[in-house]
Short mmCIF file of C-alpha atoms in Angstrom, two decimals:
data_model
loop_
_atom_site.label_atom_id
_atom_site.label_comp_id
_atom_site.label_asym_id
_atom_site.label_seq_id
_atom_site.Cartn_x
_atom_site.Cartn_y
_atom_site.Cartn_z
CA UNK A 245 11.30 -15.95 19.22
CA UNK A 246 9.08 -18.68 17.68
CA UNK A 247 7.13 -17.53 14.65
CA UNK A 248 3.37 -17.08 14.72
CA UNK A 249 1.52 -20.34 13.86
CA UNK A 250 -0.58 -18.42 11.35
CA UNK A 251 2.46 -16.78 9.74
CA UNK A 252 5.22 -19.40 9.70
CA UNK A 253 8.90 -18.64 9.62
CA UNK A 254 9.90 -17.30 6.18
CA UNK A 255 13.50 -18.04 5.15
CA UNK A 256 13.51 -14.93 2.95
CA UNK A 257 12.18 -12.69 5.74
CA UNK A 258 13.61 -13.84 9.07
CA UNK A 259 16.24 -11.36 10.26
CA UNK A 260 15.94 -9.41 6.99
CA UNK A 261 15.32 -5.65 7.08
CA UNK A 262 11.86 -4.59 5.95
CA UNK A 263 10.78 -0.96 5.53
CA UNK A 264 7.08 -0.07 5.61
CA UNK A 265 5.89 3.49 4.96
CA UNK A 266 2.65 4.88 6.33
CA UNK A 267 3.04 2.24 9.02
CA UNK A 268 1.65 4.00 12.09
CA UNK A 269 -1.93 3.06 11.26
CA UNK A 270 -4.17 0.86 9.15
CA UNK A 271 -2.68 -1.34 6.44
CA UNK A 272 0.87 -0.19 7.14
CA UNK A 273 0.73 -1.00 10.84
CA UNK A 274 -0.85 -4.39 10.18
CA UNK A 275 1.82 -5.12 7.56
CA UNK A 276 4.64 -4.14 9.90
CA UNK A 277 3.15 -6.47 12.52
CA UNK A 278 2.94 -9.40 10.09
CA UNK A 279 6.58 -9.05 9.05
CA UNK A 280 7.68 -8.75 12.68
CA UNK A 281 5.71 -11.91 13.51
CA UNK A 282 7.55 -13.64 10.67
CA UNK A 283 10.88 -12.70 12.25
CA UNK A 284 11.87 -9.71 10.14
CA UNK A 285 13.51 -6.56 11.46
CA UNK A 286 10.98 -3.84 10.66
CA UNK A 287 11.22 -0.09 10.30
CA UNK A 288 7.90 1.62 10.92
CA UNK A 289 8.07 4.77 8.81
CA UNK A 290 5.46 7.49 9.16
CA UNK A 291 4.95 11.24 9.09
CA UNK A 292 3.30 11.03 12.52
CA UNK A 293 6.33 10.28 14.68
CA UNK A 294 4.44 9.70 17.92
CA UNK A 295 1.98 7.31 16.31
CA UNK A 296 4.89 5.46 14.67
CA UNK A 297 6.62 5.09 18.03
CA UNK A 298 3.45 3.79 19.64
CA UNK A 299 2.97 1.29 16.81
CA UNK A 300 6.58 0.10 16.98
CA UNK A 301 6.41 -0.36 20.75
CA UNK A 302 3.14 -2.29 20.53
CA UNK A 303 4.36 -4.53 17.72
CA UNK A 304 7.69 -5.15 19.42
CA UNK A 305 5.94 -6.09 22.65
CA UNK A 306 3.53 -8.38 20.81
CA UNK A 307 6.36 -10.38 19.22
CA UNK A 308 8.35 -10.41 22.44
CA UNK A 309 11.34 -8.61 20.92
CA UNK A 310 11.12 -4.80 21.12
CA UNK A 311 14.51 -4.41 19.44
CA UNK A 312 13.14 -5.99 16.27
CA UNK A 313 10.88 -3.01 15.45
CA UNK A 314 11.96 0.62 15.09
CA UNK A 315 9.98 3.79 14.45
CA UNK A 316 11.37 6.34 12.01
CA UNK A 317 9.95 9.71 11.03
CA UNK A 318 9.59 10.07 7.27
CA UNK A 319 7.96 12.55 4.93
CA UNK A 320 7.71 10.46 1.77
CA UNK A 321 7.17 13.59 -0.34
CA UNK A 322 10.63 14.85 0.67
CA UNK A 323 13.42 12.90 -1.01
CA UNK A 324 15.95 13.81 1.68
CA UNK A 325 13.60 12.55 4.39
CA UNK A 326 12.96 9.30 2.51
CA UNK A 327 16.70 8.90 1.91
CA UNK A 328 17.32 9.34 5.65
CA UNK A 329 14.82 6.55 6.36
CA UNK A 330 16.60 4.23 3.93
CA UNK A 331 20.01 5.18 5.38
CA UNK A 332 18.82 4.33 8.89
CA UNK A 333 17.51 1.01 7.63
CA UNK A 334 20.77 0.22 5.85
CA UNK A 335 22.73 0.95 9.02
CA UNK A 336 20.74 -1.98 10.45
CA UNK A 337 21.27 -4.15 7.38
CA UNK A 338 20.52 -4.21 3.65
CA UNK A 339 16.90 -3.40 2.82
CA UNK A 340 15.47 -6.64 1.48
CA UNK A 341 11.81 -5.56 1.32
CA UNK A 342 10.28 -2.12 0.83
CA UNK A 343 6.53 -1.75 1.21
CA UNK A 344 5.45 1.57 -0.32
CA UNK A 345 2.20 1.87 1.59
CA UNK A 346 1.89 5.57 2.49
CA UNK A 347 -1.13 7.09 0.78
CA UNK A 348 -3.94 9.61 1.09
CA UNK A 349 -7.42 9.66 -0.44
CA UNK A 350 -9.11 13.07 -0.54
CA UNK A 351 -12.52 12.65 -2.20
CA UNK A 352 -14.88 15.05 -3.91
CA UNK A 353 -15.78 16.47 -7.31
CA UNK A 354 -12.78 16.99 -9.58
CA UNK A 355 -13.68 20.62 -10.28
CA UNK A 356 -13.83 21.38 -6.55
CA UNK A 357 -10.56 19.80 -5.47
CA UNK A 358 -7.94 22.33 -4.48
CA UNK A 359 -4.60 22.58 -6.23
CA UNK A 360 -2.68 21.85 -3.04
CA UNK A 361 -4.74 18.72 -2.48
CA UNK A 362 -4.08 17.53 -6.03
CA UNK A 363 -0.35 18.12 -5.69
CA UNK A 364 -0.14 16.37 -2.33
CA UNK A 365 -2.16 13.37 -3.50
CA UNK A 366 0.15 12.81 -6.46
CA UNK A 367 3.26 13.47 -4.36
CA UNK A 368 2.32 10.99 -1.62
CA UNK A 369 0.63 8.31 -3.69
CA UNK A 370 2.78 8.24 -6.81
CA UNK A 371 5.95 10.32 -6.65
CA UNK A 372 6.94 8.78 -3.32
CA UNK A 373 6.64 5.29 -4.79
CA UNK A 374 9.08 6.31 -7.54
CA UNK A 375 11.40 7.89 -4.96
CA UNK A 376 11.38 4.91 -2.60
CA UNK A 377 11.97 2.42 -5.39
CA UNK A 378 14.88 4.43 -6.78
CA UNK A 379 16.44 4.67 -3.32
CA UNK A 380 16.42 0.96 -2.50
CA UNK A 381 16.70 -0.64 -5.94
CA UNK A 382 20.44 0.04 -6.53
CA UNK A 383 21.40 -1.98 -3.45
CA UNK A 384 18.96 -4.73 -4.36
CA UNK A 385 20.36 -4.92 -7.90
CA UNK A 386 23.89 -5.10 -6.54
CA UNK A 387 22.97 -7.98 -4.23
CA UNK A 388 20.85 -9.70 -6.88
CA UNK A 389 17.77 -9.89 -4.68
CA UNK A 390 15.08 -7.76 -3.09
CA UNK A 391 11.38 -7.01 -3.29
CA UNK A 392 9.44 -3.76 -3.66
CA UNK A 393 5.73 -4.09 -2.87
CA UNK A 394 3.60 -1.12 -3.86
CA UNK A 395 0.18 -0.83 -2.25
CA UNK A 396 -2.03 0.51 -5.04
CA UNK A 397 -5.82 0.19 -5.12
CA UNK A 398 -8.64 -1.36 -7.08
CA UNK A 399 -9.23 2.14 -8.42
CA UNK A 400 -5.77 1.87 -9.92
CA UNK A 401 -7.51 -0.34 -12.47
CA UNK A 402 -11.06 1.03 -12.35
CA UNK A 403 -11.46 4.81 -12.28
CA UNK A 404 -14.42 6.02 -10.23
CA UNK A 405 -16.12 9.40 -10.16
CA UNK A 406 -15.44 11.32 -6.98
CA UNK A 407 -11.85 10.18 -6.80
CA UNK A 408 -10.35 11.25 -10.13
CA UNK A 409 -6.97 12.42 -8.85
CA UNK A 410 -6.68 9.58 -6.33
CA UNK A 411 -7.50 7.12 -9.09
CA UNK A 412 -4.97 8.74 -11.42
CA UNK A 413 -2.27 8.43 -8.78
CA UNK A 414 -3.01 4.74 -8.24
CA UNK A 415 -3.19 4.04 -12.00
CA UNK A 416 0.25 5.62 -12.06
CA UNK A 417 1.50 3.29 -9.33
CA UNK A 418 0.35 0.24 -11.30
CA UNK A 419 1.92 1.49 -14.53
CA UNK A 420 5.16 2.47 -12.84
CA UNK A 421 5.35 -0.87 -11.04
CA UNK A 422 4.82 -2.85 -14.22
CA UNK A 423 7.56 -0.96 -16.04
CA UNK A 424 9.94 -1.11 -13.06
CA UNK A 425 9.33 -4.85 -12.81
CA UNK A 426 10.42 -5.25 -16.41
CA UNK A 427 13.66 -3.39 -15.70
CA UNK A 428 14.52 -4.93 -12.34
CA UNK A 429 13.43 -8.55 -12.76
CA UNK A 430 16.53 -9.50 -14.80
CA UNK A 431 18.60 -8.44 -11.78
CA UNK A 432 16.69 -10.67 -9.35
CA UNK A 433 14.56 -7.85 -7.91
CA UNK A 434 10.80 -8.35 -7.64
CA UNK A 435 8.27 -5.53 -7.98
CA UNK A 436 4.66 -6.26 -7.02
CA UNK A 437 1.36 -4.43 -6.67
CA UNK A 438 -1.33 -5.14 -4.11
CA UNK A 439 -4.75 -3.77 -5.04
CA UNK A 440 -7.24 -3.63 -2.15
CA UNK A 441 -10.87 -2.68 -2.64
CA UNK A 442 -12.51 -0.79 0.24
CA UNK A 443 -10.54 -1.37 3.45
CA UNK A 444 -11.92 -0.67 6.91
CA UNK A 445 -9.42 2.06 7.81
CA UNK A 446 -9.57 5.79 8.47
CA UNK A 447 -8.67 6.46 4.82
CA UNK A 448 -11.92 4.78 3.70
CA UNK A 449 -14.13 6.29 6.42
CA UNK A 450 -17.62 6.92 5.08
CA UNK A 451 -17.01 4.90 1.91
CA UNK A 452 -19.28 1.93 1.28
CA UNK A 453 -18.26 -1.19 -0.64
CA UNK A 454 -20.10 -2.03 -3.85
CA UNK A 455 -22.88 -4.59 -3.85
CA UNK A 456 -21.52 -8.09 -3.44
CA UNK A 457 -18.35 -6.82 -1.79
CA UNK A 458 -17.47 -6.42 1.84
CA UNK A 459 -14.86 -4.09 3.30
CA UNK A 460 -11.49 -5.80 3.78
CA UNK A 461 -9.62 -5.58 7.04
CA UNK A 462 -6.10 -4.14 7.23
CA UNK A 463 -4.93 -7.56 8.40
CA UNK A 464 -6.23 -9.21 5.22
CA UNK A 465 -4.21 -6.79 3.12
CA UNK A 466 -1.17 -7.31 5.35
CA UNK A 467 -1.49 -11.09 4.97
CA UNK A 468 -1.51 -10.58 1.21
CA UNK A 469 1.60 -8.39 1.26
CA UNK A 470 3.47 -11.01 3.28
CA UNK A 471 2.28 -13.78 0.97
CA UNK A 472 3.37 -11.80 -2.10
CA UNK A 473 6.88 -11.60 -0.66
CA UNK A 474 6.77 -15.32 0.07
CA UNK A 475 5.44 -16.19 -3.40
CA UNK A 476 6.37 -13.31 -5.71
CA UNK A 477 3.85 -12.26 -8.33
CA UNK A 478 3.06 -8.96 -9.93
CA UNK A 479 -0.59 -8.16 -9.20
CA UNK A 480 -2.78 -9.34 -6.33
CA UNK A 481 -6.26 -8.06 -5.47
CA UNK A 482 -7.82 -8.07 -2.02
CA UNK A 483 -10.24 -9.78 -1.88
CA UNK A 484 -9.06 -12.09 -4.64
CA UNK A 485 -12.46 -12.47 -6.34
CA UNK A 486 -12.50 -8.75 -7.13
CA UNK A 487 -9.91 -9.37 -9.85
CA UNK A 488 -12.22 -11.79 -11.65
CA UNK A 489 -15.05 -9.26 -11.45
CA UNK A 490 -12.76 -6.59 -12.91
CA UNK A 491 -11.65 -8.72 -15.85
CA UNK A 492 -15.20 -9.87 -16.56
CA UNK A 493 -16.46 -6.30 -16.55
CA UNK A 494 -13.50 -5.05 -18.57
CA UNK A 495 -14.30 -7.50 -21.37
CA UNK A 496 -17.72 -5.90 -21.87
CA UNK A 497 -18.50 -3.02 -24.22
CA UNK A 498 -18.38 0.36 -22.46
CA UNK A 499 -22.17 0.77 -22.30
CA UNK A 500 -22.65 -2.68 -20.77
CA UNK A 501 -19.80 -1.99 -18.36
CA UNK A 502 -21.47 1.24 -17.25
CA UNK A 503 -24.78 -0.55 -16.71
CA UNK A 504 -23.07 -3.22 -14.62
CA UNK A 505 -21.23 -0.58 -12.61
CA UNK A 506 -24.54 1.17 -11.91
CA UNK A 507 -26.26 -2.09 -10.97
CA UNK A 508 -23.51 -2.86 -8.46
CA UNK A 509 -23.47 0.70 -7.15
CA UNK A 510 -19.79 1.04 -8.07
CA UNK A 511 -20.42 4.29 -9.94
CA UNK A 512 -21.53 5.90 -6.67
CA UNK A 513 -18.93 4.36 -4.36
CA UNK A 514 -16.83 7.53 -4.13
CA UNK A 515 -19.56 10.10 -4.76
CA UNK A 516 -22.19 8.95 -2.26
CA UNK A 517 -20.01 8.95 0.84
CA UNK A 518 -20.73 9.91 4.43
CA UNK A 519 -19.02 13.30 4.48
CA UNK A 520 -19.52 13.64 8.22
CA UNK A 521 -17.69 10.37 8.87
CA UNK A 522 -14.87 11.56 6.60
CA UNK A 523 -14.57 15.12 7.92
CA UNK A 524 -11.64 14.57 10.27
CA UNK A 525 -9.75 12.49 7.74
CA UNK A 526 -10.31 14.99 4.93
CA UNK A 527 -8.96 17.77 7.12
CA UNK A 528 -5.83 15.74 7.90
CA UNK A 529 -5.41 14.81 4.24
CA UNK A 530 -5.43 18.50 3.36
CA UNK A 531 -8.31 18.58 0.95
#
């Protein structure tokens, strides 16, 4: 199957096995599609089995090769379930790329967030990233190649009120990824973080981008993930100019930083949300 003109054939991806978690919707689905377009064999992992099957069928049909994309049920908070996903992938071939994308974002005041919601947020967003990396990294180290891409968030660098636990989980992903990179790089294994700002998906329903920013599309993030695998680097923001804004702000004294955050409306990004637009998502996320 000829590769997409927009996403040319990648020697490191064609016919390689790629696992994407949280791939039934949003960023994960778009990422699975991009890798399939580039000729990879893709496992669409998700807790929602039916949605994963639908996504895999649609992606397979779009690339003209249904056998190139498979749907697999996975609960990333359950090590045995994640291990079963990796085992199924390895029966197809060695896992060359793992995209730890599964994530949830319950929002609300810290003192009102339920214990179960806190535990689930950390389990899905952070613990699962550790689990997935530990499951695939031994094989990658043995082969001397491989790439783990962890989808973090801009709030993994900039903590915002209204999303304290979510932010903590994403800060954890960035810190874990940086340390894991230091350990695995000598063995030829890349570890990268992708940090989107607000993305137009169900997870960000009712959340408005800060002044001067626009919501990203899932496809923009997916393009970035694919490009990071093509040209490995540790940290990539989406959109790219957000990184410059972060570093500029971070160089300021705390008071000046707070004033800038208020001027841009960043301090209210996760507190002044449309709760009605988020109601269905929050119920599914278990807040």
